[in-house]
GROMACS .gro file of C-alpha atoms in nm:
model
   72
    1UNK     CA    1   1.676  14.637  19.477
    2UNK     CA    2   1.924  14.478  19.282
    3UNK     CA    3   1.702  14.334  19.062
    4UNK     CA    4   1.569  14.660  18.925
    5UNK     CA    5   1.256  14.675  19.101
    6UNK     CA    6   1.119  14.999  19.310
    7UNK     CA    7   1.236  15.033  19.657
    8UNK     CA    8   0.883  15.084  19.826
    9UNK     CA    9   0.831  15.244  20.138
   10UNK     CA   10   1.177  15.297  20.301
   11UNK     CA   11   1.294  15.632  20.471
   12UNK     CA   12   1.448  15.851  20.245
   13UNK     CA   13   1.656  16.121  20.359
   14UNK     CA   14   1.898  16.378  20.145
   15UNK     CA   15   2.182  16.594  20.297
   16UNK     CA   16   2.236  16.889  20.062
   17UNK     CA   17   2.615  16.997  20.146
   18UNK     CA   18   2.786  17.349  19.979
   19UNK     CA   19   3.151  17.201  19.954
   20UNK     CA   20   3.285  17.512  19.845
   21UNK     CA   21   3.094  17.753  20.184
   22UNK     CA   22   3.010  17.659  20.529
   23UNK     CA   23   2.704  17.711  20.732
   24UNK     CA   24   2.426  17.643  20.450
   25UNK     CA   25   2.410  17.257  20.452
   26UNK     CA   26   2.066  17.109  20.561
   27UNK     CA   27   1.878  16.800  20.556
   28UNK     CA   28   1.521  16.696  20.442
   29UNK     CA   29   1.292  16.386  20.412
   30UNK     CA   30   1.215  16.245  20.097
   31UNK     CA   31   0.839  16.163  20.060
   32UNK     CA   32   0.728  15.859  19.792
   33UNK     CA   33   0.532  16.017  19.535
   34UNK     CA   34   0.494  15.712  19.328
   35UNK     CA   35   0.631  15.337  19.372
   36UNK     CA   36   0.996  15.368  19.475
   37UNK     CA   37   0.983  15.767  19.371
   38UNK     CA   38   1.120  15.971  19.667
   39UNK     CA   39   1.093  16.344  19.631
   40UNK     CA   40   1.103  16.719  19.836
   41UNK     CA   41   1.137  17.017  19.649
   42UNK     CA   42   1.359  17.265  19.785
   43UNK     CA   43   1.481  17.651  19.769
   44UNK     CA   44   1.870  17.621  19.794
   45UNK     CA   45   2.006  17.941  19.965
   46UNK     CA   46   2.265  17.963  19.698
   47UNK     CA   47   2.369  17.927  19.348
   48UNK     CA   48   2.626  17.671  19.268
   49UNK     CA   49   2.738  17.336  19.318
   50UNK     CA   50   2.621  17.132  19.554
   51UNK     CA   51   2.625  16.763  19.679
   52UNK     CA   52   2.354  16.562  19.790
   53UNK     CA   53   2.426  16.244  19.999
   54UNK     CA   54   2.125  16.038  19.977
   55UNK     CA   55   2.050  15.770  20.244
   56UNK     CA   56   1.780  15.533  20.221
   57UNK     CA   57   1.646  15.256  20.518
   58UNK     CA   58   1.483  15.003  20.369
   59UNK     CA   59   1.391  14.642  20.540
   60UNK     CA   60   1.665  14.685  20.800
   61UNK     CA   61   1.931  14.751  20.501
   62UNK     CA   62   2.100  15.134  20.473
   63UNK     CA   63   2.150  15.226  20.095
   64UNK     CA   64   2.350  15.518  20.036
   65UNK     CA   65   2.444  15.750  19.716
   66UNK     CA   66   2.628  16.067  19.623
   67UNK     CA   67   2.531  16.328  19.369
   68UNK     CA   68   2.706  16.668  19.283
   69UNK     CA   69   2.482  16.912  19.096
   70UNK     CA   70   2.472  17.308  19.019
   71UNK     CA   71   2.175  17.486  19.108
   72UNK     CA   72   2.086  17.829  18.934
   0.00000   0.00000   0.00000
């Protein structure tokens, strides 16, 4: 929310995209582990960098974010 407090129960999802090889994107579901905490652990065929698009459905609102990361 905009006003800092925890997004609670929406439907999480995270596309994990290898910009730099194709064929090993995927997506998962994001489980709430605690109020507003959204997580899946994952074993990323490759090393590297990644980006994650995040998408989140919440209350008939779409909330979407980008993150690039390296995985080793």
């Amino acid at each position: 929310h905009a006003d800092g407090t925890p997004l609670r129960h929406a439907k999480v999802t995270a596309t994990f995209i290898r910009p730099v090889m194709q064929g090993h994107d995927f997506t998962v579901d994001l489980v709430e582990t605690t109020a507003g905490t959204y997580e899946s652990k994952q074993t990323f065929p490759l090393q590297g960098l990644w980006t994650a698009k995040l998408s989140a459905q919440w209350n008939g609102t779409q909330y979407k974010t980008t993150q690039d990361f390296m995985t080793r």
